[in-house]
Short mmCIF file of C-alpha atoms and ligand atoms in Angstrom, two decimals:
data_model
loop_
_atom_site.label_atom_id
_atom_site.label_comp_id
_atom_site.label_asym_id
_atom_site.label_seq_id
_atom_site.Cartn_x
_atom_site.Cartn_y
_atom_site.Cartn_z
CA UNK A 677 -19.70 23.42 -7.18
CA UNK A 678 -19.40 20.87 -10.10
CA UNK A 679 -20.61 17.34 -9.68
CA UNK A 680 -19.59 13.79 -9.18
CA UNK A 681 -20.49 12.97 -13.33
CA UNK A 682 -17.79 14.57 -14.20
CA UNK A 683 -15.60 11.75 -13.09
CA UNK A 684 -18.37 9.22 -14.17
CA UNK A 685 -18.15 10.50 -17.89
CA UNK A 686 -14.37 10.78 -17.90
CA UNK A 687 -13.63 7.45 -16.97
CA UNK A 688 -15.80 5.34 -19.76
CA UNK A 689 -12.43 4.95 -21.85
CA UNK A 690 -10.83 2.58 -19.20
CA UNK A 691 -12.79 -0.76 -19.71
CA UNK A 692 -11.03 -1.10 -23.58
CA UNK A 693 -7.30 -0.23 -21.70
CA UNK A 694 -7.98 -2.47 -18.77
CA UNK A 695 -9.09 -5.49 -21.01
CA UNK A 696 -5.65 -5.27 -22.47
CA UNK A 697 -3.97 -5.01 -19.86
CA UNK A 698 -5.57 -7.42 -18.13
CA UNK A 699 -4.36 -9.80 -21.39
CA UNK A 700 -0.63 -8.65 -20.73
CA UNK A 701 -0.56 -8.88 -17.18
CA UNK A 702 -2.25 -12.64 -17.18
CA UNK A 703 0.67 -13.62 -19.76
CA UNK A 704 3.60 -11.95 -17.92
CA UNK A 705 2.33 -13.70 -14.84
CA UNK A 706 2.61 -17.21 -16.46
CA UNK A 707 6.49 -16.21 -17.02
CA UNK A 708 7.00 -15.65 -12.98
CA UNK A 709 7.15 -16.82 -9.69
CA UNK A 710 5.70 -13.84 -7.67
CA UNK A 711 3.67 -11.01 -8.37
CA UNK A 712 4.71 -7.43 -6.58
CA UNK A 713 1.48 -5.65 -6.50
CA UNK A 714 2.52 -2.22 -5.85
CA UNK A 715 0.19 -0.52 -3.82
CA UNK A 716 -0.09 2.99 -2.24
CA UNK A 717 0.40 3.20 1.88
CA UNK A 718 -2.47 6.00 1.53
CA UNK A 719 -4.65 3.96 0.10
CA UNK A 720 -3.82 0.09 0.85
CA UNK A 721 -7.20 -1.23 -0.31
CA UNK A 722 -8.39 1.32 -3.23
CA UNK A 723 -5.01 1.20 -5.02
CA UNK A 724 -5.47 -2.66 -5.04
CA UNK A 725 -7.48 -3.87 -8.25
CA UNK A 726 -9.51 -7.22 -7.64
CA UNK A 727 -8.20 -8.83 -11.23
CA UNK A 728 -4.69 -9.13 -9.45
CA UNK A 729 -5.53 -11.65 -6.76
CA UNK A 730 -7.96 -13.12 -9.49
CA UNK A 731 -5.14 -13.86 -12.16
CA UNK A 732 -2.53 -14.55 -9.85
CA UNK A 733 -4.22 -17.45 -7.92
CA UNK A 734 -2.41 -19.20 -5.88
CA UNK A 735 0.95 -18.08 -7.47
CA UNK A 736 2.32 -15.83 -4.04
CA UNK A 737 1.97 -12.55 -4.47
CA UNK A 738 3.45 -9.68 -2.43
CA UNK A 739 2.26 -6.08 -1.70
CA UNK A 740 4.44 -3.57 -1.59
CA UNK A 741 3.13 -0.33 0.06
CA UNK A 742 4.71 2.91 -1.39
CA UNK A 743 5.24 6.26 -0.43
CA UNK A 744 4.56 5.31 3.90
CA UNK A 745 6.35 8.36 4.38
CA UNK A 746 3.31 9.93 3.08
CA UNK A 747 1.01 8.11 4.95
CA UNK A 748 -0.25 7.80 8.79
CA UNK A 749 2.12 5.69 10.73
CA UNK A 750 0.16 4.04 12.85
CA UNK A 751 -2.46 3.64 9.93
CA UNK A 752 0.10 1.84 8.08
CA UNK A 753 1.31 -0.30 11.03
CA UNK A 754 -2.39 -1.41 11.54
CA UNK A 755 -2.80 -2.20 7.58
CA UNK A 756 0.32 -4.36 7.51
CA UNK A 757 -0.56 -6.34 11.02
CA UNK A 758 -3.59 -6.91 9.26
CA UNK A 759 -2.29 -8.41 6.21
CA UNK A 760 0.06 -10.36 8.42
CA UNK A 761 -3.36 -11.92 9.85
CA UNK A 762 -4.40 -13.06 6.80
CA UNK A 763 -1.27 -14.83 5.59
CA UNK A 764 -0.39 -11.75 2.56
CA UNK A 765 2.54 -11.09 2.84
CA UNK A 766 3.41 -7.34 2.70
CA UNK A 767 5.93 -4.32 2.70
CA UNK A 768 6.20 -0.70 3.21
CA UNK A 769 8.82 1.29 2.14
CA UNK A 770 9.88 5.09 1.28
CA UNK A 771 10.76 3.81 -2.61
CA UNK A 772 12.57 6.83 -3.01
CA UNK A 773 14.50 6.81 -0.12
CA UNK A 774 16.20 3.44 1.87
CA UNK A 775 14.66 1.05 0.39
CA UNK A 776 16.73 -2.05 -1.43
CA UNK A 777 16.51 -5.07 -2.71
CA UNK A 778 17.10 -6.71 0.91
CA UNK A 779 13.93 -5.31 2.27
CA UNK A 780 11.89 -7.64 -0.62
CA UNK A 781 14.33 -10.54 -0.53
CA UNK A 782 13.61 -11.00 3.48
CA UNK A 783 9.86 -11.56 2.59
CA UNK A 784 10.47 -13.53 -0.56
CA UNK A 785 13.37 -15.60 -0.01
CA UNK A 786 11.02 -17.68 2.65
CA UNK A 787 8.31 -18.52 0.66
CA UNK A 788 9.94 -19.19 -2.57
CA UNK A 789 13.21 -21.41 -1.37
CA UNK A 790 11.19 -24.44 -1.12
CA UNK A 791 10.22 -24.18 -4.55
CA UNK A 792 13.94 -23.36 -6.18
CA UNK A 793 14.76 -26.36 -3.39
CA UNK A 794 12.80 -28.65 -5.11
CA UNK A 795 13.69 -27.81 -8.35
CA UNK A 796 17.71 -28.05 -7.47
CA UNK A 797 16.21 -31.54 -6.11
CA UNK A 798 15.21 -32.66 -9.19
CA UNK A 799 18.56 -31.73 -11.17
CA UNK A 800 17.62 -28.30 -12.64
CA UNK A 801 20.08 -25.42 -12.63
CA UNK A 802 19.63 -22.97 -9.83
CA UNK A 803 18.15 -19.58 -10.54
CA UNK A 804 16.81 -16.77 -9.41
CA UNK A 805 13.73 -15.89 -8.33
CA UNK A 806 11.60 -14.09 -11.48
CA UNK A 807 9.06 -11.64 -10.54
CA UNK A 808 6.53 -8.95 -12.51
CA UNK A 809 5.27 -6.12 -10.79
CA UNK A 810 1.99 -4.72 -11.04
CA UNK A 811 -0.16 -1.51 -10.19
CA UNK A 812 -2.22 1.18 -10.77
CA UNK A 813 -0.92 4.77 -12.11
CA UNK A 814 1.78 6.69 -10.19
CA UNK A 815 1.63 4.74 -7.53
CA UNK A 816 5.54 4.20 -7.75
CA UNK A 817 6.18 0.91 -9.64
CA UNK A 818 8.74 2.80 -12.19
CA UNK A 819 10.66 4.22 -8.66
CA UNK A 820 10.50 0.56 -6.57
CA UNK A 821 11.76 -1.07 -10.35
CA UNK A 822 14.52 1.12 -10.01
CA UNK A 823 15.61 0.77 -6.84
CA UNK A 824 16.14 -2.81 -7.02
CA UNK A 825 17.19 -3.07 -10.26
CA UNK A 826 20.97 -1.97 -11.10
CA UNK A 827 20.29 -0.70 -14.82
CA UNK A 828 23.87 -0.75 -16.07
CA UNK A 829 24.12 -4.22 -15.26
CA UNK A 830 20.52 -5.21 -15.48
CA UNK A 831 19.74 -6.56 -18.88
CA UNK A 832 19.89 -10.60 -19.07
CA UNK A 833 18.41 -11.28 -22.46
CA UNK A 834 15.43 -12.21 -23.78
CA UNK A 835 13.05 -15.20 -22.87
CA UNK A 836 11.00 -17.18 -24.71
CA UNK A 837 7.56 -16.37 -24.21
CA UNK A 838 8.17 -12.76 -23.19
CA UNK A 839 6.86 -9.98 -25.43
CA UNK A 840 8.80 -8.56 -27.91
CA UNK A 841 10.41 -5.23 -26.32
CA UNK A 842 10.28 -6.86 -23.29
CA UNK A 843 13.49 -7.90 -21.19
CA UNK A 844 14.10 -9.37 -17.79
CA UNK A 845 16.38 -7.23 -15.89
CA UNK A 846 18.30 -8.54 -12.93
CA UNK A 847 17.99 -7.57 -9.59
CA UNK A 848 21.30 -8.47 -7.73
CA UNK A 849 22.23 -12.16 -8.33
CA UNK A 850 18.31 -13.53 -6.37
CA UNK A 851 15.86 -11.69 -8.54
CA UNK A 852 15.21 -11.21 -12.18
CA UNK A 853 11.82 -8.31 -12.92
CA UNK A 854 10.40 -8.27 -15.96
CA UNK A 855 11.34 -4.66 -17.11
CA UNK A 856 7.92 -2.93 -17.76
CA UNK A 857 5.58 -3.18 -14.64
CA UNK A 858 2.04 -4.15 -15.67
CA UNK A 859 0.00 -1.03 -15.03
CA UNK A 860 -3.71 -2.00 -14.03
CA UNK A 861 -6.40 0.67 -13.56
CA UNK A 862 -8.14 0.91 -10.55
CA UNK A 863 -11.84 -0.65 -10.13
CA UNK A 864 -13.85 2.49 -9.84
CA UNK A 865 -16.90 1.18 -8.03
CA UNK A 866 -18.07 4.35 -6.11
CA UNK A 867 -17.37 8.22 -5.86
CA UNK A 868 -15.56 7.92 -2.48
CA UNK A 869 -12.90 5.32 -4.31
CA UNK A 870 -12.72 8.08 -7.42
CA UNK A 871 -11.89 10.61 -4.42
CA UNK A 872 -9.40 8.69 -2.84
CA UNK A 873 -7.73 7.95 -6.36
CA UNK A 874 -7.68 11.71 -7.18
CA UNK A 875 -6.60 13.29 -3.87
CA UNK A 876 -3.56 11.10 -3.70
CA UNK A 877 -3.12 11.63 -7.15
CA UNK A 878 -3.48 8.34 -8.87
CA UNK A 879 -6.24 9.89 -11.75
CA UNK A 880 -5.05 12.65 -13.59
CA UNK A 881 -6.01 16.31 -12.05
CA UNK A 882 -7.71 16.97 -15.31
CA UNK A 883 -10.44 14.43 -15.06
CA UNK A 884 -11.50 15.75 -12.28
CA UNK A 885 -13.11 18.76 -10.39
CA UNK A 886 -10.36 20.06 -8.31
CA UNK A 887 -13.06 21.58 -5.83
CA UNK A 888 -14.51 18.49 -5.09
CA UNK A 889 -11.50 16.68 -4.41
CA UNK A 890 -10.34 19.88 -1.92
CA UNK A 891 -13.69 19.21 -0.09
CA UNK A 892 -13.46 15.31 0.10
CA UNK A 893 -9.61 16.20 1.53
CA UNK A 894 -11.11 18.93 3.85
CA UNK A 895 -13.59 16.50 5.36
CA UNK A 896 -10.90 13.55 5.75
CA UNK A 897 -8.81 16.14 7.53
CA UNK A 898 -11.27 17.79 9.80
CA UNK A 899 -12.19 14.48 10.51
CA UNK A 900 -8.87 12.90 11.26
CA UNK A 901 -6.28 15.89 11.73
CA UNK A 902 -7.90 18.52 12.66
CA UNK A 903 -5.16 20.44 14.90
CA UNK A 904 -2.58 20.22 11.18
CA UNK A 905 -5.60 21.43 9.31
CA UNK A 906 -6.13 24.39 11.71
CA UNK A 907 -1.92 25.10 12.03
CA UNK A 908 -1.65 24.88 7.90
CA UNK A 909 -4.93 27.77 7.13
CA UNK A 910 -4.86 29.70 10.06
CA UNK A 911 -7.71 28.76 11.43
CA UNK A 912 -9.61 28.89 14.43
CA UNK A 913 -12.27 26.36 17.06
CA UNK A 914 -15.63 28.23 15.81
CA UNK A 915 -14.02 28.14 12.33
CA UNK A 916 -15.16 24.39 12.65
CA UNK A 917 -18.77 25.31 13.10
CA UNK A 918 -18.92 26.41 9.19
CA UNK A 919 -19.87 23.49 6.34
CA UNK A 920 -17.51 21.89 4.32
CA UNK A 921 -17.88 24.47 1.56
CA UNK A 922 -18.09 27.54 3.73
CA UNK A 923 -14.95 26.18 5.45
CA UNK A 924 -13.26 26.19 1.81
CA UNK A 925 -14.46 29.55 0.87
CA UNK A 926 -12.59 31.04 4.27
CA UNK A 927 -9.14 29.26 3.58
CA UNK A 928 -9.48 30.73 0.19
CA UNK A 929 -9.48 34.31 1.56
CA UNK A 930 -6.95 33.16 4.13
CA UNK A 931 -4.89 32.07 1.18
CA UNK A 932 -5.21 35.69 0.02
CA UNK A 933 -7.27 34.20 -3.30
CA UNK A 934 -10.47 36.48 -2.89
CA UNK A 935 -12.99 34.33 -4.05
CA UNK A 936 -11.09 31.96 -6.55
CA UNK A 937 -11.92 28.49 -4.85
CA UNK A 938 -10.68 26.68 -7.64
CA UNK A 939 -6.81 27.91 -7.29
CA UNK A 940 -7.21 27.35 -3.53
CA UNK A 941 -9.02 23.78 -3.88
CA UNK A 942 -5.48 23.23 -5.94
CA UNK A 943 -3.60 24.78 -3.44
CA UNK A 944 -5.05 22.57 -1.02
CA UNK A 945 -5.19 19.20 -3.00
CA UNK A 946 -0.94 20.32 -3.35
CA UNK A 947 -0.71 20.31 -0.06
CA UNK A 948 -2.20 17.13 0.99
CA UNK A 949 -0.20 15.78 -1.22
CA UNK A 950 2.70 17.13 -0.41
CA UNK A 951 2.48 16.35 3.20
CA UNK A 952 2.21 20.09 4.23
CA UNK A 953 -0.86 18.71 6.78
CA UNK A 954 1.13 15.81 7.75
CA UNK A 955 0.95 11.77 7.31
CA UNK A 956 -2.60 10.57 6.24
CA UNK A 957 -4.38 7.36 5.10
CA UNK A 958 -7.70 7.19 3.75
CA UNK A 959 -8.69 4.11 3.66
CA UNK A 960 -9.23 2.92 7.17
CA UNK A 961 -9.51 -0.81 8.50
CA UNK A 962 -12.84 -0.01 10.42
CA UNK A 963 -14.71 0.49 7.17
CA UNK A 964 -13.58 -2.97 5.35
CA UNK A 965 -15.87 -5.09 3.79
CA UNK A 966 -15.47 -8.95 3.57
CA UNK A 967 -13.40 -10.50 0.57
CA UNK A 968 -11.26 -7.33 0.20
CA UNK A 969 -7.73 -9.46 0.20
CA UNK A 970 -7.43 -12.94 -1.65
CA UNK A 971 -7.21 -14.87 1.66
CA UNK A 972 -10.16 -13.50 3.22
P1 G4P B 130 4.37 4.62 -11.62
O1 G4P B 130 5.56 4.00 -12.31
O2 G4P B 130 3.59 3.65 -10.81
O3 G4P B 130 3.48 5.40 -12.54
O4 G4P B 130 4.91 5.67 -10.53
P2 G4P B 130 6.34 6.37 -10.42
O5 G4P B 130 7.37 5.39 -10.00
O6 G4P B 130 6.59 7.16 -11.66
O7 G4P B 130 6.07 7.35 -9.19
C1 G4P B 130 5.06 8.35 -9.25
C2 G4P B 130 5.44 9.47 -8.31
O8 G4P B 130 5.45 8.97 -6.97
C3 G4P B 130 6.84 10.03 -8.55
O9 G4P B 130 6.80 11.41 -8.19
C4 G4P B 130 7.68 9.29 -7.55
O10 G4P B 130 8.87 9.99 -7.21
C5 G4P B 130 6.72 9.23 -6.37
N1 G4P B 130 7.00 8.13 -5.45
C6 G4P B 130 7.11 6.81 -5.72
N2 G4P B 130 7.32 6.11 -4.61
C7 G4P B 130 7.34 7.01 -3.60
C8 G4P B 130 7.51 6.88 -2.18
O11 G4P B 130 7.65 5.78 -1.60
N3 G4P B 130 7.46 8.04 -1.47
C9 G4P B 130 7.26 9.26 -2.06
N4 G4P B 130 7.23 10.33 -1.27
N5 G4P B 130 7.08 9.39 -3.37
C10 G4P B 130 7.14 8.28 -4.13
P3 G4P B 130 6.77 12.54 -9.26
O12 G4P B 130 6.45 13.79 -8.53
O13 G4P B 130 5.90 12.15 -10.40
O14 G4P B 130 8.23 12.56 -9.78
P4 G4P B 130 9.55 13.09 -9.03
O15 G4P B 130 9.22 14.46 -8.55
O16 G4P B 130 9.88 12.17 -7.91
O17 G4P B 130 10.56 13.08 -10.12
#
């Protein structure tokens, strides 16, 4: 089966995107209140990128986990007690499905009306809260910005300071977004992050070896869900006995694909994604490291 430097090679282009990016996200975040880091319920710690909690400071900053319908319940019950710990506040939501602007104004509303308080205080007009959001590919900032934002109405003009092509749209009459969400790429620090990012479909499937991502699912799945693994490919106890890559050469005949692993490893990787094995999360709170959120 191919190797990990595949992914290695493929990713050299992102340090000249990311330093831009980085530029452009550090100026829209002078313009705001909050930052919305958008990050994936699957992954609530690898879809995070350290620069965010670097640039933002102390400015608040809220998470907003995506796509929890695709992810483990409990997993992401446990990941958002534990944020709740450590003071960050955060959210997760279906973003395609009930989710509105109330769900981030009960979060938000608390921790910025003493600010707008003070500044009504002092004589300044009231306003609404401004906010940029933030994240790494696909992970569903384009989907949450349109959820809360009414686009027929949304446009309020431009702003000093704000790039050119850039608006702020309004978000009912409490929240104004700056249009474009800053896209940030993920830190790529080891092969297991790289895996997580592909299987849930953060990097795009050609930079990668669609085999190796089928195995790293296989394994999380085997692992974690066995009985969904065995109910989706047929299979059986002793089936378990057989390596990794043995275990993917049987689903491939069970998928009726001879001996093409690659279209099954794509078949698989679909499914996963799809939720055709169920809920899953792959990063898991037992394996954190220290100084993984801001506040730690
Ligand atoms: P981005 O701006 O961060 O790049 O992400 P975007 O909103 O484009 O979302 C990427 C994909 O993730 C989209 O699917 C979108 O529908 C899906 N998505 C976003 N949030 C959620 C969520 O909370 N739950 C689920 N299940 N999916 C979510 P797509 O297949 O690219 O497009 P489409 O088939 O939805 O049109």
């Amino acid at each position: 089966m191919k190797g990990a430097n595949n992914m290695a090679v493929t990713i050299q282009w992102f340090p000249g995107h990311m330093a831009k990016a980085i530029r452009q996200f550090e100026e829209n975040v002078s313009l705001v209140d909050i930052v919305f880091e958008v990050i994936d319920a699957r992954i609530p710690l690898t879809s995070q990128n350290p620069e965010v909690a670097r640039i933002t400071g102390e400015k608040p900053h809220l998470f907003i986990l995506t796509k929890k319908d695709l992810a483990d319940r409990e997993a992401t019950q446990r990941w958002l007690a534990y944020f709740k710990d450590h003071g960050q506040p955060a959210i997760a939501v279906d973003a395609k499905d009930h989710f509105n602007i109330n769900d981030v104004l009960s979060v938000i509303n608390p921790i910025m009306s003493p600010k707008l308080a003070r500044e009504e205080q002092k004589g300044m007009k009231k306003r609404p809260i401004r906010a940029v959001s933030v994240g790494v590919p696909n992970v569903g900032k384009s989907t949450v910005l349109n959820r809360l934002v009414n686009r027929r109405a949304a446009q309020v003009g431009n702003r000093p300071g704000v790039t050119k092509g850039q608006q702020w749209l309004k978000a009912g009459k409490k929240l104004e977004l700056l249009d474009t969400p800053g896209i940030l790429w993920p830190k790529f620090a080891s092969q297991e992050i790289a895996n997580k990012l592909a299987l849930t479909g953060a990097i795009k499937d050609s930079v990668f070896a669609s085999d190796d991502i089928a195995l790293f699912g296989l394994k999380h799945f085997r692992a974690r869900h066995r009985d969904q693994l065995m109910a989706r490919y047929r299979l059986n106890d002793d089936d378990f006995a057989l390596s990794d890559v043995d275990l993917l050469l049987l689903i491939t005949k069970k998928l009726g694909m001879r001996d093409d692993y690659e279209r099954a490893s794509n078949r698989i990787i679909q499914d996963i994604r799809n939720n055709k094995l169920g809920g899953f999360t792959l990063d898991n709170l037992e394996e954190l490291q220290p100084n993984v959120t801001r506040n730690d």
